[in-house]
Amino acid sequence: MKETELFKQVADRQMPDLEKIRENILNSEAPKKETKIFHLKPSRFIAVAVVSALALAGTIAAVASGGVFNLFNPKPAVTATADEAAPVKKTPDKPKKANKKETKKSKSQNEEKLVKELNEKGLELSWCESLGTTEGYEIVYGGGDNTEDCKCKYIIDNYTFTSSTQYSPYGLGLYIITDNGESYTLTEARDKNVIPDITPVINAIDENQGRVDFDFTYRLSEGIESWFLTRFNSNVATVAKLGKVDGFTIYYNLRGTKGGTAPAETLGDYSISTTRVKRDYSLGLYVSDGSRFGDLTEAYNNGWITDLTALEEELDSNPKTRNVFTIQKTAETATESDGEEETQAEDETEPETEAPTEAVTEQETEAESE
Amino acid sequence: MGENTVTSRFNEIYDATNKQALTFITAKCGNVDDISDILQETYMEVYKVLGEKGADYIENDEAFVIRIAKQKVYKHYSALEKRKSDLSLTVMTGGEEIDLLDEIPDEMDLEDSVCNSELVEQIGAYIKKKPQDIRRIFYLRFSLDLSIKEIAEMMETSESNIKNKLYRTINEIRDFYGKGEAV
């Protein structure tokens, strides 16, 4: 048997039986028209049930005051006048209809206004929908007609918001409209303290998770990923784990541009350089012990990482970093003239700068050739 | 809206989208053992929507199904589990970025004397013990016939990462079973 056929058989056995799933679904109870009350949360269901019961009791009482026969006869009882009986039926209907219409109008006006305002900011928002109103503002989500798939990650307060909706190519797609009619993106709203707390937004997302056209998630940010996203204002954390040094986990950046001026740092007796140029021109090495985060230079300066020999071993032992990072001991052959090494350099009679320069040049050449 | 209309519309959507949905769920799930459940939940929701809103409600079948599949995947896992799953995609441990694709022949030298069905079961059991990301890659490649590039895009990682994981696993299978050794 051919290898690929064999693997296909192996893989197929693990995959679900599509026909069986179809059968299961079609054999399930046939879907029926939605009865809205059953979609309410239990607490709301009880509330609605209580209100309905009270309303029914009120109606019965009102009708009874006009004569018990009203229960069985829609016509006013002989004992009641038409003027007395009529308001019982009409009063609850009229304002209810008017209110409903007014709310709908107000909501759509808000949405239209938001669409217009956001479009004035250069966005091509074509629709939006309310997720609910809370203290002084409305939470709205929306987007354009662009069907290009987009995944956005934003760190706001302690939460990482993710939108994988196809309709929000301009950002997260969550907006805040204040009672004054001003509109903000969620990030803006928090930055400008328009909303003092993110919790109502979280609640609104939770309450709307069941909707088929809703596509936001959030989670509490933690760890190196969150730190990385915040620090570099990035949507994607592209760090990989290298190993442990001095109780800290070392991570390295998977991204970077090859070529250009390769960053180099001198930490203690070591010169460290890389072929990957990062956006922040750092080495792209980060450390964390779960509660403290920083790049390698910060970690060294803070005294978190002292064992650079162990770091050298980690960098050299990993094939992914071996050719990207160069770490060399310089104390025996050269004396550094920058940073913390200045005082040491003063004692040296012939400070050499050849080694680090060579290292950088070597990496630059390698980067260019790559 | 007649029940038959809903059923036939459902069947139409199911036939047109089940491969894409399965591919999406396989690539995004936290545990491949959940694929069947998530797929069924996804189409149950589609069926429900059709019943409630009518057979004409869904305009773009694939976009609609994938959107529901996304929600079902998100819902299926807790935030923590999802996070672990996300991280596992970006964390790489070892392995040179060598294009192994060119180095691997189409056929491997498995012992012909071994009963094929037994071998399939043994390899299946072996794959089941592998980490989730490797299992997903294996199923996407061999059951759903996705290319390395497509798998990398679906799993939001590099092609070399996918190649490394896939071909390392294939080589392991060869080492264990090609020589007739038991794991």
Coordinates of C-alpha atoms in Angstrom, one line a residue:
Chain A
M1 CA 0.0 0.0 0.0
K2 CA 1.2 3.5 -0.8
E3 CA 2.2 5.6 2.1
T4 CA -0.2 8.4 1.3
E5 CA -3.1 5.9 1.0
L6 CA -2.2 4.3 4.3
F7 CA -2.1 7.7 6.0
K8 CA -5.3 8.7 4.4
Q9 CA -7.0 5.6 5.8
V10 CA -5.5 6.4 9.2
A11 CA -6.7 10.0 9.1
D12 CA -10.1 9.1 7.7
R13 CA -10.8 6.7 10.5
Q14 CA -10.3 9.6 13.0
M15 CA -12.6 12.0 11.2
P16 CA -16.3 12.2 11.9
D17 CA -18.8 10.2 9.8
L18 CA -20.5 13.0 7.8
E19 CA -23.4 10.9 6.8
K20 CA -24.0 9.8 10.4
I21 CA -24.0 13.4 11.6
R22 CA -26.5 14.4 8.9
E23 CA -28.7 11.5 9.9
N24 CA -28.5 12.5 13.6
I25 CA -29.5 16.1 12.8
L26 CA -32.3 15.2 10.5
N27 CA -33.6 12.6 13.0
S28 CA -33.6 15.2 15.7
E29 CA -36.7 17.0 16.5
A30 CA -37.7 19.2 13.6
P31 CA -36.9 22.9 14.2
K32 CA -39.9 25.0 14.9
K33 CA -40.6 28.7 14.8
E34 CA -38.9 30.5 17.6
T35 CA -41.1 31.2 20.6
K36 CA -39.3 34.1 22.1
I37 CA -40.1 33.5 25.7
F38 CA -38.1 30.2 25.8
H39 CA -35.0 32.1 24.7
L40 CA -35.0 34.2 27.8
K41 CA -32.6 33.6 30.6
P42 CA -34.2 31.8 33.6
S43 CA -34.2 35.0 35.7
R44 CA -35.8 37.0 32.9
F45 CA -38.3 34.2 32.2
I46 CA -39.4 34.3 35.8
A47 CA -39.7 38.0 35.7
V48 CA -41.7 37.9 32.5
A49 CA -43.9 35.2 34.0
V50 CA -44.6 37.2 37.2
V51 CA -45.4 40.4 35.2
S52 CA -47.7 38.4 32.9
A53 CA -49.4 36.9 35.9
L54 CA -49.9 40.3 37.5
A55 CA -51.2 41.7 34.3
L56 CA -53.6 38.9 33.9
A57 CA -54.8 39.3 37.5
G58 CA -55.2 43.0 36.9
T59 CA -57.2 42.4 33.8
I60 CA -59.4 39.9 35.5
A61 CA -59.9 42.3 38.4
A62 CA -60.8 45.1 36.0
V63 CA -63.1 42.9 34.0
A64 CA -64.7 41.6 37.2
S65 CA -65.4 45.1 38.3
G66 CA -67.4 45.4 35.2
G67 CA -69.2 42.2 35.7
V68 CA -68.1 38.6 35.9
F69 CA -69.7 37.7 32.6
N70 CA -67.1 39.8 30.8
L71 CA -64.8 36.9 31.1
F72 CA -66.9 34.9 28.8
N73 CA -68.4 37.7 26.7
P74 CA -66.3 40.3 24.9
K75 CA -69.2 42.7 24.9
P76 CA -69.5 45.0 27.9
A77 CA -71.8 43.7 30.6
V78 CA -75.1 45.1 30.9
T79 CA -74.3 46.5 34.3
A80 CA -71.3 48.5 32.9
T81 CA -71.4 51.4 30.5
A82 CA -69.5 51.4 27.3
D83 CA -67.3 54.3 28.5
E84 CA -66.3 52.4 31.7
A85 CA -65.5 49.1 29.9
A86 CA -63.6 50.4 27.0
P87 CA -60.5 51.9 28.7
V88 CA -59.8 48.5 30.3
K89 CA -59.1 47.1 26.9
K90 CA -57.6 50.2 25.2
T91 CA -55.3 51.7 27.8
P92 CA -52.6 48.9 27.8
D93 CA -52.5 48.7 24.0
K94 CA -52.1 52.3 22.9
P95 CA -49.0 53.5 24.8
K96 CA -47.3 50.1 24.3
K97 CA -47.5 50.5 20.6
A98 CA -46.4 54.1 20.7
N99 CA -43.4 53.2 23.0
K100 CA -42.3 50.4 20.8
K101 CA -42.3 52.5 17.7
E102 CA -40.5 55.3 19.5
T103 CA -37.8 53.0 20.8
K104 CA -37.3 51.5 17.4
K105 CA -37.0 54.9 15.8
S106 CA -34.6 56.2 18.4
K107 CA -32.4 53.1 18.1
S108 CA -32.3 53.3 14.3
Q109 CA -31.5 57.0 14.5
N110 CA -28.6 56.3 16.8
E111 CA -27.3 53.6 14.5
E112 CA -27.6 55.9 11.5
K113 CA -25.9 58.6 13.4
L114 CA -23.1 56.3 14.4
V115 CA -22.7 55.0 10.8
K116 CA -22.5 58.6 9.6
E117 CA -20.1 59.7 12.3
L118 CA -17.8 56.8 11.8
N119 CA -17.8 57.2 8.1
E120 CA -16.8 60.8 8.6
K121 CA -13.7 59.4 10.4
G122 CA -12.8 57.7 7.1
L123 CA -14.3 54.3 7.8
E124 CA -16.8 52.7 5.5
L125 CA -19.2 51.4 8.0
S126 CA -22.4 50.2 6.4
W127 CA -24.2 48.7 9.3
C128 CA -24.2 48.5 13.1
E129 CA -26.3 46.8 15.8
S130 CA -26.8 47.6 19.4
L131 CA -25.6 45.2 22.0
G132 CA -27.4 47.1 24.8
T133 CA -27.5 50.3 26.7
T134 CA -25.9 50.8 30.1
E135 CA -25.1 53.7 32.3
G136 CA -24.9 56.7 30.0
Y137 CA -23.9 54.9 26.8
E138 CA -24.9 52.3 24.2
I139 CA -22.6 49.5 23.1
V140 CA -22.7 48.9 19.4
Y141 CA -21.0 46.6 17.0
G142 CA -20.7 47.1 13.3
G143 CA -18.7 46.9 10.2
G144 CA -18.5 47.3 6.5
D145 CA -19.4 45.2 3.5
N146 CA -15.9 44.0 3.1
T147 CA -16.0 40.2 3.3
E148 CA -12.3 39.8 3.6
D149 CA -11.6 37.7 6.6
C150 CA -10.1 39.7 9.4
K151 CA -8.8 38.7 12.8
C152 CA -8.2 41.5 15.2
K153 CA -6.9 41.3 18.7
Y154 CA -6.9 44.3 21.0
I155 CA -5.8 44.5 24.5
I156 CA -8.1 46.8 26.5
D157 CA -7.6 47.0 30.2
N158 CA -7.0 43.4 31.3
Y159 CA -8.8 41.8 28.5
T160 CA -7.8 40.6 25.1
F161 CA -10.7 41.2 22.7
T162 CA -10.8 39.1 19.5
S163 CA -13.0 39.7 16.6
S164 CA -13.0 37.2 13.8
T165 CA -16.0 38.6 12.1
Q166 CA -15.8 39.0 8.4
Y167 CA -17.4 42.4 8.6
S168 CA -15.0 44.3 10.8
P169 CA -12.0 45.0 8.7
Y170 CA -11.4 48.3 10.3
G171 CA -10.6 47.2 13.8
L172 CA -12.4 45.4 16.6
G173 CA -15.8 46.6 15.5
L174 CA -17.1 47.6 18.9
Y175 CA -18.2 51.2 19.4
I176 CA -19.6 53.3 22.2
I177 CA -22.3 55.9 21.7
T178 CA -22.8 58.3 24.6
D179 CA -26.1 59.8 25.6
N180 CA -24.9 63.0 24.1
G181 CA -24.7 61.2 20.7
E182 CA -20.9 61.1 20.6
S183 CA -19.4 58.0 19.2
Y184 CA -16.1 56.3 19.9
T185 CA -14.4 53.1 19.2
L186 CA -14.1 50.9 22.3
T187 CA -10.4 51.6 22.5
E188 CA -10.9 55.3 22.2
A189 CA -13.7 55.2 24.8
R190 CA -11.4 53.6 27.3
D191 CA -8.4 55.7 26.5
K192 CA -10.5 58.9 27.0
N193 CA -12.2 57.4 30.0
V194 CA -15.6 57.9 28.3
I195 CA -16.5 54.6 29.9
P196 CA -15.0 54.2 33.3
D197 CA -15.2 50.4 33.4
I198 CA -15.0 47.7 30.7
T199 CA -17.3 45.3 32.6
P200 CA -20.5 46.4 31.0
V201 CA -19.0 45.7 27.6
I202 CA -17.9 42.3 28.7
N203 CA -21.5 41.7 30.0
A204 CA -22.9 42.8 26.7
I205 CA -20.7 40.5 24.8
D206 CA -21.6 37.6 27.1
E207 CA -25.3 38.3 26.7
N208 CA -25.1 38.4 22.9
Q209 CA -22.8 35.4 22.5
G210 CA -25.6 33.1 21.4
R211 CA -26.5 35.2 18.3
V212 CA -25.5 33.6 15.0
D213 CA -24.1 36.8 13.5
F214 CA -22.1 37.8 16.6
D215 CA -18.4 37.1 16.6
F216 CA -16.5 38.5 19.5
T217 CA -14.6 36.8 22.2
Y218 CA -12.5 38.1 25.1
R219 CA -10.3 36.6 27.7
L220 CA -8.3 37.8 30.6
S221 CA -4.9 38.7 29.3
E222 CA -2.0 37.1 31.0
G223 CA 1.5 36.0 30.4
I224 CA 4.1 36.9 27.9
E225 CA 1.6 37.0 25.1
S226 CA -0.3 39.8 26.7
W227 CA 2.8 41.7 27.6
F228 CA 4.1 41.4 24.1
L229 CA 0.8 42.5 22.6
T230 CA 0.6 45.5 24.8
R231 CA 4.2 46.5 24.5
F232 CA 4.4 46.3 20.8
N233 CA 0.8 47.3 20.2
S234 CA 0.6 44.2 18.0
N235 CA -2.3 42.0 17.0
V236 CA -0.3 38.8 17.1
A237 CA 2.2 37.5 19.6
T238 CA 5.0 35.9 17.6
V239 CA 7.2 34.7 20.5
A240 CA 8.5 31.2 20.9
K241 CA 9.9 29.6 24.0
L242 CA 13.6 29.0 24.1
G243 CA 14.4 27.7 27.6
K244 CA 15.0 28.7 31.2
V245 CA 17.8 30.8 32.6
D246 CA 18.0 31.9 36.3
G247 CA 14.4 30.8 36.8
F248 CA 13.1 33.0 34.0
T249 CA 11.7 31.6 30.8
I250 CA 13.4 33.0 27.7
Y251 CA 11.4 33.8 24.6
Y252 CA 12.5 34.9 21.2
N253 CA 10.7 36.8 18.6
L254 CA 9.9 34.8 15.5
R255 CA 9.5 37.9 13.4
G256 CA 12.0 40.3 12.1
T257 CA 13.4 41.7 8.9
K258 CA 16.5 40.2 7.6
G259 CA 19.2 42.6 6.4
G260 CA 19.7 46.2 7.4
T261 CA 21.6 47.1 10.5
A262 CA 21.5 44.1 12.8
P263 CA 21.0 45.0 16.5
A264 CA 23.8 44.2 18.9
E265 CA 24.0 44.6 22.7
T266 CA 26.7 44.2 25.2
L267 CA 25.7 42.7 28.4
G268 CA 28.4 42.2 30.9
D269 CA 31.1 40.0 29.4
Y270 CA 29.0 39.1 26.4
S271 CA 28.2 40.6 23.1
I272 CA 24.9 39.5 21.7
S273 CA 23.8 40.2 18.1
T274 CA 21.1 39.0 15.8
T275 CA 20.4 38.9 12.1
R276 CA 16.8 39.8 12.5
V277 CA 15.9 43.5 12.7
K278 CA 12.9 44.0 14.9
R279 CA 10.6 46.9 14.8
D280 CA 12.0 48.2 18.0
Y281 CA 15.6 47.5 17.0
S282 CA 16.0 45.3 20.1
L283 CA 17.5 41.8 20.1
G284 CA 14.1 40.2 20.2
L285 CA 14.8 38.2 23.3
Y286 CA 12.3 38.5 26.1
V287 CA 12.1 37.0 29.6
S288 CA 9.4 36.3 32.1
D289 CA 9.0 34.5 35.4
G290 CA 5.3 34.7 35.2
S291 CA 5.0 38.0 37.1
R292 CA 7.8 40.0 35.7
F293 CA 8.3 40.7 32.0
G294 CA 11.0 42.5 30.0
D295 CA 13.4 42.3 27.1
L296 CA 16.8 40.8 27.7
T297 CA 18.6 44.1 28.2
E298 CA 16.1 45.2 30.9
A299 CA 16.3 41.8 32.5
Y300 CA 20.0 42.0 32.7
N301 CA 20.1 45.5 33.9
N302 CA 17.5 44.6 36.6
G303 CA 19.6 41.7 37.7
W304 CA 17.0 39.1 36.8
I305 CA 19.2 37.4 34.3
T306 CA 22.9 37.0 35.3
D307 CA 23.9 33.6 33.9
L308 CA 24.7 34.6 30.3
T309 CA 26.6 31.4 29.9
A310 CA 23.4 29.4 30.3
L311 CA 21.7 31.8 27.8
E312 CA 24.5 31.1 25.4
E313 CA 24.0 27.4 25.8
E314 CA 20.2 27.8 25.2
L315 CA 20.7 29.9 22.1
D316 CA 23.3 27.6 20.7
S317 CA 21.4 24.4 21.4
N318 CA 18.3 25.5 19.6
P319 CA 18.6 25.2 15.8
K320 CA 16.0 27.9 15.4
T321 CA 18.1 30.4 17.3
R322 CA 21.6 29.1 16.6
N323 CA 21.9 30.9 13.3
V324 CA 19.9 33.9 14.3
F325 CA 21.6 35.0 17.5
T326 CA 25.3 35.2 18.1
I327 CA 26.5 35.4 21.6
Q328 CA 30.2 35.8 22.3
K329 CA 32.2 36.4 25.4
T330 CA 34.2 39.5 25.0
A331 CA 35.9 40.1 28.3
E332 CA 38.9 37.9 27.6
T333 CA 39.7 39.4 24.2
A334 CA 38.0 42.8 24.2
T335 CA 36.8 45.5 26.5
E336 CA 33.5 47.2 25.9
S337 CA 33.3 51.0 25.9
D338 CA 29.6 51.5 26.3
G339 CA 27.0 51.0 29.0
E340 CA 27.9 49.4 32.3
E341 CA 31.3 48.4 31.1
E342 CA 32.7 51.9 31.0
T343 CA 34.3 51.8 34.3
Q344 CA 36.0 48.5 33.5
A345 CA 37.2 49.9 30.2
E346 CA 39.0 52.6 32.0
D347 CA 41.3 50.0 33.6
E348 CA 42.2 48.4 30.4
T349 CA 45.2 49.7 28.6
E350 CA 44.3 48.8 25.1
P351 CA 40.5 48.6 24.7
E352 CA 39.6 46.5 21.7
T353 CA 36.5 47.1 19.8
E354 CA 37.2 44.7 17.0
A355 CA 35.3 41.7 18.3
P356 CA 31.8 43.2 18.5
T357 CA 32.3 45.1 15.3
E358 CA 33.3 41.9 13.6
A359 CA 30.3 40.1 15.0
V360 CA 27.9 42.7 13.7
T361 CA 29.5 42.8 10.3
E362 CA 29.4 39.1 10.1
Q363 CA 25.7 39.0 10.9
E364 CA 25.0 41.8 8.5
T365 CA 26.6 39.9 5.7
E366 CA 24.8 36.7 6.7
A367 CA 21.5 38.6 6.8
E368 CA 22.1 40.2 3.4
S369 CA 23.0 36.8 1.9
E370 CA 19.8 35.4 3.4
Chain B
M1 CA -42.4 26.8 5.4
G2 CA -42.7 23.1 4.8
E3 CA -40.5 20.7 6.7
N4 CA -39.5 19.1 3.5
T5 CA -38.2 22.4 2.1
V6 CA -36.1 23.0 5.2
T7 CA -34.7 19.4 5.0
S8 CA -33.8 19.7 1.4
R9 CA -32.3 23.1 1.9
F10 CA -30.4 21.7 4.9
N11 CA -29.1 18.8 2.8
E12 CA -28.1 21.3 0.1
I13 CA -26.1 23.4 2.5
Y14 CA -24.6 20.4 4.2
D15 CA -23.4 18.9 1.0
A16 CA -21.9 22.2 -0.2
T17 CA -20.2 23.1 3.0
N18 CA -19.3 20.1 5.1
K19 CA -15.8 19.8 3.9
Q20 CA -15.0 23.5 4.5
A21 CA -16.7 23.3 8.0
L22 CA -14.8 20.2 8.8
T23 CA -11.5 21.7 7.7
F24 CA -12.1 24.8 9.7
I25 CA -13.1 22.9 12.9
T26 CA -10.1 20.6 12.5
A27 CA -7.7 23.5 12.2
K28 CA -9.2 25.5 15.0
C29 CA -10.3 23.0 17.6
G30 CA -8.5 22.5 20.8
N31 CA -8.9 18.8 20.8
V32 CA -9.4 16.8 17.6
D33 CA -11.6 14.3 19.6
D34 CA -14.2 17.1 19.7
I35 CA -14.4 17.6 16.0
S36 CA -17.4 15.4 15.6
D37 CA -19.3 17.1 18.4
I38 CA -18.5 20.6 17.2
L39 CA -19.4 19.7 13.6
Q40 CA -22.7 18.3 14.7
E41 CA -23.4 21.3 16.9
T42 CA -22.7 23.6 14.0
Y43 CA -25.1 21.9 11.6
M44 CA -27.7 21.5 14.4
E45 CA -27.6 25.3 14.7
V46 CA -27.9 25.7 10.9
Y47 CA -30.9 23.3 10.9
K48 CA -32.5 25.3 13.7
V49 CA -32.0 28.6 12.0
L50 CA -33.5 27.2 8.8
G51 CA -36.5 26.0 10.8
E52 CA -36.9 29.2 12.6
K53 CA -36.2 31.7 9.9
G54 CA -37.1 29.8 6.8
A55 CA -35.3 28.0 4.0
D56 CA -34.5 31.3 2.2
Y57 CA -32.9 33.0 5.2
I58 CA -29.3 32.0 4.5
E59 CA -27.8 33.8 1.5
N60 CA -24.1 32.8 1.6
D61 CA -24.1 29.2 2.7
E62 CA -20.4 28.8 3.3
A63 CA -19.9 32.2 5.1
F64 CA -22.9 31.4 7.3
V65 CA -21.8 27.9 8.2
I66 CA -18.2 29.0 8.9
R67 CA -19.4 31.8 11.1
I68 CA -21.5 29.4 13.2
A69 CA -18.6 26.9 13.3
K70 CA -16.4 29.7 14.7
Q71 CA -18.9 30.4 17.4
K72 CA -19.2 26.7 18.3
V73 CA -15.4 26.3 18.5
Y74 CA -15.1 29.4 20.7
K75 CA -18.0 28.2 22.9
H76 CA -16.7 24.7 23.1
Y77 CA -13.6 25.6 24.9
S78 CA -13.0 27.7 27.9
A79 CA -10.9 30.8 27.5
L80 CA -8.0 29.1 29.1
E81 CA -8.1 26.1 26.9
K82 CA -8.4 28.2 23.8
R83 CA -5.4 30.3 24.9
K84 CA -3.3 27.2 25.4
S85 CA -4.4 26.0 22.0
D86 CA -3.5 29.4 20.5
L87 CA -0.1 29.4 22.1
S88 CA 0.7 26.0 21.0
L89 CA 0.5 27.3 17.4
T90 CA 3.2 29.9 17.9
V91 CA 5.6 28.1 20.1
M92 CA 8.1 26.1 18.2
T93 CA 10.6 23.8 19.8
G94 CA 13.7 22.8 17.8
G95 CA 13.9 21.4 14.3
E96 CA 15.9 22.9 11.4
E97 CA 13.9 24.7 8.8
I98 CA 14.8 22.3 6.1
D99 CA 12.5 21.7 3.2
L100 CA 11.9 18.1 3.8
L101 CA 9.3 17.9 1.2
D102 CA 11.8 17.3 -1.5
E103 CA 13.7 14.7 0.5
I104 CA 10.8 12.4 1.2
P105 CA 9.9 9.8 -1.3
D106 CA 6.2 9.1 -2.2
E107 CA 6.3 5.6 -0.8
M108 CA 7.8 4.4 2.3
D109 CA 9.3 1.1 2.9
L110 CA 6.8 -0.5 5.1
E111 CA 6.8 -4.2 5.6
D112 CA 4.4 -5.7 3.1
S113 CA 3.9 -8.7 5.4
V114 CA 2.1 -6.6 8.0
C115 CA -1.6 -6.7 7.7
N116 CA -2.7 -3.3 6.4
S117 CA -5.8 -2.9 8.6
E118 CA -3.8 -3.7 11.7
L119 CA -1.2 -1.2 10.6
V120 CA -3.8 1.4 10.1
E121 CA -5.0 0.8 13.6
Q122 CA -1.6 0.9 15.1
I123 CA -0.6 4.1 13.3
G124 CA -4.0 5.6 14.2
A125 CA -3.3 4.8 17.9
Y126 CA 0.1 6.2 17.6
I127 CA -1.2 9.5 16.0
K128 CA -3.7 9.7 18.8
K129 CA -0.9 10.0 21.3
K130 CA 0.7 12.9 19.5
P131 CA 0.1 16.5 20.6
Q132 CA -3.1 18.2 19.3
D133 CA -1.4 20.4 16.8
I134 CA 0.4 17.4 15.1
R135 CA -2.9 15.5 15.0
R136 CA -4.7 18.4 13.4
I137 CA -1.9 18.8 10.8
F138 CA -2.0 15.1 10.1
Y139 CA -5.8 15.0 9.6
L140 CA -5.8 18.2 7.5
R141 CA -3.1 16.8 5.3
F142 CA -4.2 13.3 4.8
S143 CA -8.0 13.3 5.3
L144 CA -8.9 16.7 4.0
D145 CA -6.2 16.8 1.4
L146 CA -5.0 20.3 2.3
S147 CA -1.6 21.5 1.0
I148 CA 1.1 22.5 3.4
K149 CA 0.4 26.2 2.5
E150 CA -3.3 25.8 3.1
I151 CA -2.7 24.1 6.5
A152 CA -0.2 26.9 7.5
E153 CA -2.8 29.5 6.6
M154 CA -5.6 27.7 8.5
M155 CA -3.5 27.2 11.5
E156 CA -1.9 30.7 11.3
T157 CA 1.7 29.5 11.4
S158 CA 4.6 29.1 9.0
E159 CA 4.8 26.5 6.3
S160 CA 8.1 25.4 7.7
N161 CA 6.6 24.8 11.0
I162 CA 3.9 22.6 9.5
K163 CA 6.5 20.8 7.4
N164 CA 8.7 20.2 10.4
K165 CA 5.9 18.8 12.4
L166 CA 4.4 16.7 9.6
Y167 CA 7.5 15.2 8.3
R168 CA 9.0 14.6 11.7
T169 CA 5.9 12.6 12.5
I170 CA 6.0 10.7 9.2
N171 CA 9.6 9.8 9.9
E172 CA 8.7 8.7 13.4
I173 CA 6.0 6.4 11.9
R174 CA 8.5 5.1 9.5
D175 CA 11.0 4.4 12.2
F176 CA 8.5 2.6 14.3
Y177 CA 6.4 0.7 11.8
G178 CA 8.5 0.6 8.7
K179 CA 11.0 -1.6 10.4
G180 CA 8.3 -3.7 12.0
E181 CA 9.0 -2.4 15.5
A182 CA 6.2 -1.9 18.0
V183 CA 5.8 1.4 19.8

